Amino acid sequence: MPSSPLPLLLDFDHQYHRDQRQSADFLHRRDRRLALDYQRRHGSLPGQAAWLGEIGAASGPEQSKHADSAAGLRGWRRLRLLFMALGAVLGVLTMLGLLYYDGGRRINVTLIVAMALLQLLLALLTSAQAMVGARPWRGLFRDGVPRWWPLPEPAPMLRLLQPHLAARIAHGGGLAFGLCALLTLLTQVLIKDLAFGWSTTLQASAAGYHELMRALAWPWREWLPGAVPSLELVERSRYFRLGQGAPAEPALLGGWWPFLAMLWAVYAVIPRLLLLAFGSWQLRRRALALLRDHPGHAALLERFNTAYVESDRPADHEPLPASRSPGIDGGPALPVPGTLIRWAGAGAGQPGLARHLIQGDEPLVLNAGGAASLEQDAETLAEAAQCNRPLVIVTRGWEPPTGELQDFLTDARQRCAAGTPLILVPLAADGDPAPARDDTLAQWQRFALRQKDPRLSVAGFSVAEADQ
Amino acid sequence: MSQTPRFAVVGHPNKGKSSSVATLAQNDDIAIALEPGTTRDSRHYPLSVDGRPLYELIDTPGFQRPRRVLAWLEQHSQSASDRPDTVRAFVTQHRDDPRFHDECELLTPILDGAGIIYVVDGSVPYSSEHEAEMNILRWTGRPSLALINRIGEQDHGERWRAALGQYFQIVRHFDAVHAPFDTHLGLLRSFGQLAPEWEAPLDEAINHLAEQRQRRQQQAMRLIATTLAAMLTRVQSATLPVGGNRDELEHGLRQRWREWQRQREQGLRRDIEGLYLHHHLQRQESDLAWEPGADLFSETTRRAWGVSRTYLATAGFGAGALGGAGVDALTAGHTLGAGALVGGLLGAAGSLYYAGKLDRLKLGPLSSGGQRAHFGPVRDPQFGYVVLGRALEHWYRVSHRNHAGRDPLTLGDADSHWLEQLSRSQRQTLQKALQNPPRDDGDSKRRRALEQAVSECGDAFLQWRTQTSP
């Protein structure tokens, strides 16, 4: 995993956006476990780089091999190389142009000075623009990369660093320009006899021009006086286009080159170098600030530092049983000529219930289940079996059927004559005239189905309907 | 030997055992998946902190044949001293008997050292039919607590309490569906009182759960702030070709912009529900009913969650004044407060001017392919309040919903406005944060300001709902 801030920022941001698709619970579990494990091994919590390393390692070598930052930065690196190559070529061409000498007229020192100062101005403007975050060239970019530059997947964070990245590229190109131009100057000095001079339409005196040159040479004039033009050189190298003939001492005019080389180095090359270093530092600082203030950073630290509380996961991982199987429909019409059994006190608060369920003036009503003892259940069944009539068993529909009812039905089947209908009537809540709800009824129907007794059925019943 | 406290939740079928476990374990799988009374096997739900279990809840099947079991026990016991052994003997003998499968399942963890949590329905009258179950549990000799879980409307809690008090060490009321979070913690504290060695782990668990809840609120507020920023700064773009129909393009962009906003809001809902482990609310999305027509852009929603023009002007003035005061500070007070005044007036005027102007089409410079058209970001200051109000309401409902709940999530309304809970300076800070949302991930200053404002809103909303909820 990268330790340099820029690639680290891009990788962190990429992982952050990938994690947005994960649940908060999962992220907490993963990162808390990772942090504790790392702390056990290293004695401290992991930083962002170590965290990314651990995440990558957990996903296997393929994951860690393909750093996400590489794709995002590749385009910028290529662009930087292109700018440097362009700068180098332009530097050579520009200096050759400035030093063009056909033997007829001298090379104007003022032009070279102006070009060096222009380089300084451009370098300062580039850095200032990056510092304030201005992007006058932003129309050339899309999602952080140049529009014309082929990139598979632009990194969103690069957009925030565009001013600094662009400044670094510009300084790289400018440095290559300045260096190559300087080398060209020195080469030309070496292989040609260059005649420098200065000329102006203004009413400027040689002394004044000399003072200007001395002022420009202040960074080196104390320790390198040979690279400062003398007043004599300035006076003798002045020329007028309408002046006549060649200069008296041609060798003297070449004496400008140490000054020009130093001027170019100090105003065109060294500032670029320093500002490139400053730009790189600023980029690094900005990347560090973005890393520190990244919305994922605080959340990550919180996940590291807070205990992961897990309560919703069953210890075994078998799936819970499927919800509901379909019930069966239908049921016998009530009332029927039979015996009413109130199971576990169902319908005890409804004295008129029996006449709705059982035909006849004085239906037999018995109790079983609930608070009754097993012996009382047996007595109830014995009494009911004597009648040899259908058994209508009312139950509390809102409660699921229990094993005791199942036992009771089994006993009833054994004691009653073969083929005696057993009818379960689940009631709604006590005193509620409405029929049991469909889903409530369905669980009773499924219960009846499980008994595999063709003469056992479930009937829906509503006191309200019966009263009409 | 230090053993993790375990609690077997037992009782008659369909009295809320699984619901109680679902709420305490924060697991809506339990409540959703099972048909009432169909739990056939015990399921263990440990609460662990960093993988270290602190306690365990065991959801068990209900008693199926308690009278028969009790009859067997009475038949095979000589005295009170052999009762636990007799219960163990019953389980040993009937382990493979399908008739007593459920009783063996529920008694096994108790015989292995679990505490007893006996759940009854306090909305139905007490009847002596439960005494067989209670007697069996008493025979095990384990620490026990009874929970009166009122499922229906009626309240027979006092009669139950009198009866249960004779069988159980502690009796508590607990509505698994509606009990507030503090009651969950209180109940867990009661579990810890069942045995001295259980008190410390339960107290530790309670502390962690309380911290977790606090943290979830902070996370929820961050999620809301992030979504709010994204919705406030959303720009939908397309190219208007030379000679293209501007109105048609604007209509299309507006539709896409609104759809994006709706999707983003839905995404926030899912995130909040996931944060609180409500994984199954999503399936009931159609039931997650704002009233018909009350979507993000409707007039109903605007009335419910927006703010008045007076409020906008006041808060806008305050927010503008905050910015203008910076100018006064820069001039060391030489502007005599004119910066704050002008800033305030501009803020108020801007808020009023843009109120109701939700969005508009902006066209870029003409190029060879046509003009780049942009829809958004939203200018209407009401929009932020509407999104925020709806998000807070949803968060409140989800965070106060127990995992046993099966009813659809309903989002309510109230007579007063939640913003009344905010102080004047908080309102101004909120207005400023809504007017200046973070533009990107790197805009940390604005992001923090918005997060802070939303966090204060969360507290205010909580206070407001606590006052207005029945």
Coordinates of C-alpha atoms in Angstrom, one line a residue, chain A residues 13 16-17 20 23-25 28 32-33 36 156-157 159-160 286 290 293-295 298-299 302-303 306-325 343-345 368-374 377 396 398-408 411 430 442-443 446 450, chain B residues 12-15 24-27 29-30 32-38 41-51 55-56 63-69 71 99 121 124-125 127-130 154 205 208-209 211-212 215-216 218-219 222 226 271 274-275 277 279 406 439-444 447-448 451:
Chain A
D13 CA -11.2 7.6 -1.3
Y16 CA -14.5 4.8 1.0
H17 CA -16.8 4.9 -2.0
Q20 CA -20.7 3.1 0.8
S23 CA -24.0 -1.8 5.6
A24 CA -22.9 0.2 8.6
D25 CA -23.1 -2.9 10.7
H28 CA -18.1 -1.7 12.0
R32 CA -13.2 -3.1 14.6
R33 CA -12.0 -6.7 14.3
L36 CA -8.1 -5.1 17.4
P156 CA -13.1 12.0 -7.9
M157 CA -10.5 13.3 -5.5
R159 CA -10.7 17.1 -9.2
L160 CA -10.0 18.7 -5.8
R286 CA -3.3 19.3 0.5
L290 CA -7.9 15.9 2.4
D293 CA -10.7 15.8 6.7
H294 CA -12.0 13.0 4.5
P295 CA -15.6 12.1 5.5
A298 CA -13.6 10.2 11.2
A299 CA -16.0 7.3 10.6
E302 CA -14.9 5.8 15.2
R303 CA -15.3 2.2 14.0
T306 CA -15.9 1.7 19.5
A307 CA -16.8 -1.8 20.6
Y308 CA -18.8 -3.8 18.1
V309 CA -22.0 -4.9 19.8
E310 CA -23.7 -7.8 18.0
S311 CA -27.0 -9.0 19.1
D312 CA -29.1 -9.9 16.1
R313 CA -27.2 -12.9 14.9
P314 CA -28.3 -16.3 16.0
A315 CA -25.5 -18.5 17.3
D316 CA -26.4 -21.2 14.8
H317 CA -26.8 -20.3 11.2
E318 CA -29.6 -22.5 10.1
P319 CA -32.2 -20.5 8.3
L320 CA -35.4 -19.8 10.2
P321 CA -38.3 -22.0 9.0
A322 CA -40.3 -20.7 6.1
S323 CA -43.2 -18.5 7.1
R324 CA -46.5 -20.1 6.3
S325 CA -47.8 -23.0 4.3
W343 CA -61.6 -26.4 25.1
A344 CA -59.5 -24.5 27.7
G345 CA -62.5 -22.3 28.6
A368 CA -62.0 -30.0 28.7
G369 CA -58.4 -28.8 28.6
G370 CA -57.0 -25.7 30.2
A371 CA -57.4 -25.8 34.0
A372 CA -59.1 -29.2 33.9
S373 CA -57.1 -32.2 34.9
L374 CA -56.3 -35.0 32.5
D377 CA -60.6 -34.6 30.1
R396 CA -59.6 -19.9 21.5
W398 CA -56.1 -16.6 18.7
E399 CA -53.9 -19.1 20.4
P400 CA -52.1 -21.8 18.4
P401 CA -53.3 -25.4 18.9
T402 CA -51.2 -27.3 21.4
G403 CA -50.1 -30.9 21.8
E404 CA -52.7 -31.3 24.6
L405 CA -55.5 -30.6 22.1
Q406 CA -53.9 -33.0 19.7
D407 CA -53.8 -35.7 22.4
F408 CA -57.5 -34.9 23.2
D411 CA -58.3 -39.9 22.4
D430 CA -63.4 -13.7 24.2
A442 CA -55.5 -20.9 8.5
Q443 CA -53.2 -22.1 11.3
R446 CA -53.1 -26.6 8.8
R450 CA -51.5 -32.5 10.0
Chain B
H12 CA -47.3 -20.9 26.6
P13 CA -47.3 -20.8 22.7
N14 CA -48.0 -17.4 21.1
K15 CA -47.6 -15.3 24.2
L24 CA -34.1 -7.5 23.0
A25 CA -31.9 -9.1 20.3
Q26 CA -32.8 -6.3 17.8
N27 CA -33.6 -9.0 15.2
D29 CA -36.0 -11.9 11.3
I30 CA -37.5 -13.6 14.3
I32 CA -41.2 -11.8 10.5
A33 CA -40.3 -15.4 9.7
L34 CA -42.3 -17.4 12.2
E35 CA -45.9 -18.3 12.2
P36 CA -47.2 -17.8 15.8
G37 CA -46.7 -20.9 17.9
T38 CA -44.5 -22.7 15.4
D41 CA -36.4 -25.7 18.2
S42 CA -34.5 -23.5 20.6
R43 CA -32.5 -20.8 19.0
H44 CA -29.7 -19.0 20.7
Y45 CA -29.2 -15.2 20.3
P46 CA -26.0 -14.1 22.1
L47 CA -25.1 -10.5 22.7
S48 CA -21.4 -10.2 22.1
V49 CA -19.0 -7.3 22.3
D50 CA -16.0 -7.6 20.0
G51 CA -16.8 -11.3 19.7
Y55 CA -25.3 -12.9 27.7
E56 CA -27.4 -15.1 25.6
F63 CA -45.4 -25.7 26.3
Q64 CA -47.5 -28.3 24.4
R65 CA -48.4 -30.8 27.1
P66 CA -47.7 -29.2 30.5
R67 CA -50.4 -31.1 32.4
R68 CA -49.0 -34.4 31.2
V69 CA -45.4 -33.4 32.0
A71 CA -48.3 -35.5 36.0
R99 CA -44.8 -35.8 21.8
D121 CA -50.0 -12.3 27.8
V124 CA -56.1 -12.0 28.7
P125 CA -57.3 -12.9 32.2
S127 CA -56.4 -18.6 34.5
S128 CA -55.1 -21.5 36.5
E129 CA -54.4 -23.5 33.3
H130 CA -50.9 -21.9 33.3
Q154 CA -57.3 -5.3 27.8
A205 CA -23.9 -5.2 28.1
H208 CA -22.5 -1.0 25.5
L209 CA -26.1 -1.0 24.2
E211 CA -23.4 3.6 23.7
Q212 CA -24.4 1.8 20.6
R215 CA -23.6 6.2 18.2
R216 CA -26.3 5.1 15.9
Q218 CA -24.7 10.2 15.4
Q219 CA -24.3 8.0 12.4
R222 CA -24.2 12.1 9.4
T226 CA -24.6 13.7 3.6
D271 CA -29.5 3.3 5.1
G274 CA -30.1 -0.8 8.0
L275 CA -28.3 1.1 10.7
L277 CA -31.1 -3.4 11.9
H279 CA -33.9 -5.3 7.5
R406 CA -44.9 -6.1 12.3
R439 CA -19.8 21.2 -2.7
D440 CA -17.7 18.1 -2.6
D441 CA -15.9 15.6 -0.3
G442 CA -13.1 18.0 0.2
D443 CA -15.2 20.8 1.5
S444 CA -14.7 19.8 5.1
R447 CA -19.6 19.6 5.7
R448 CA -18.8 19.9 9.4
E451 CA -23.3 17.9 10.2

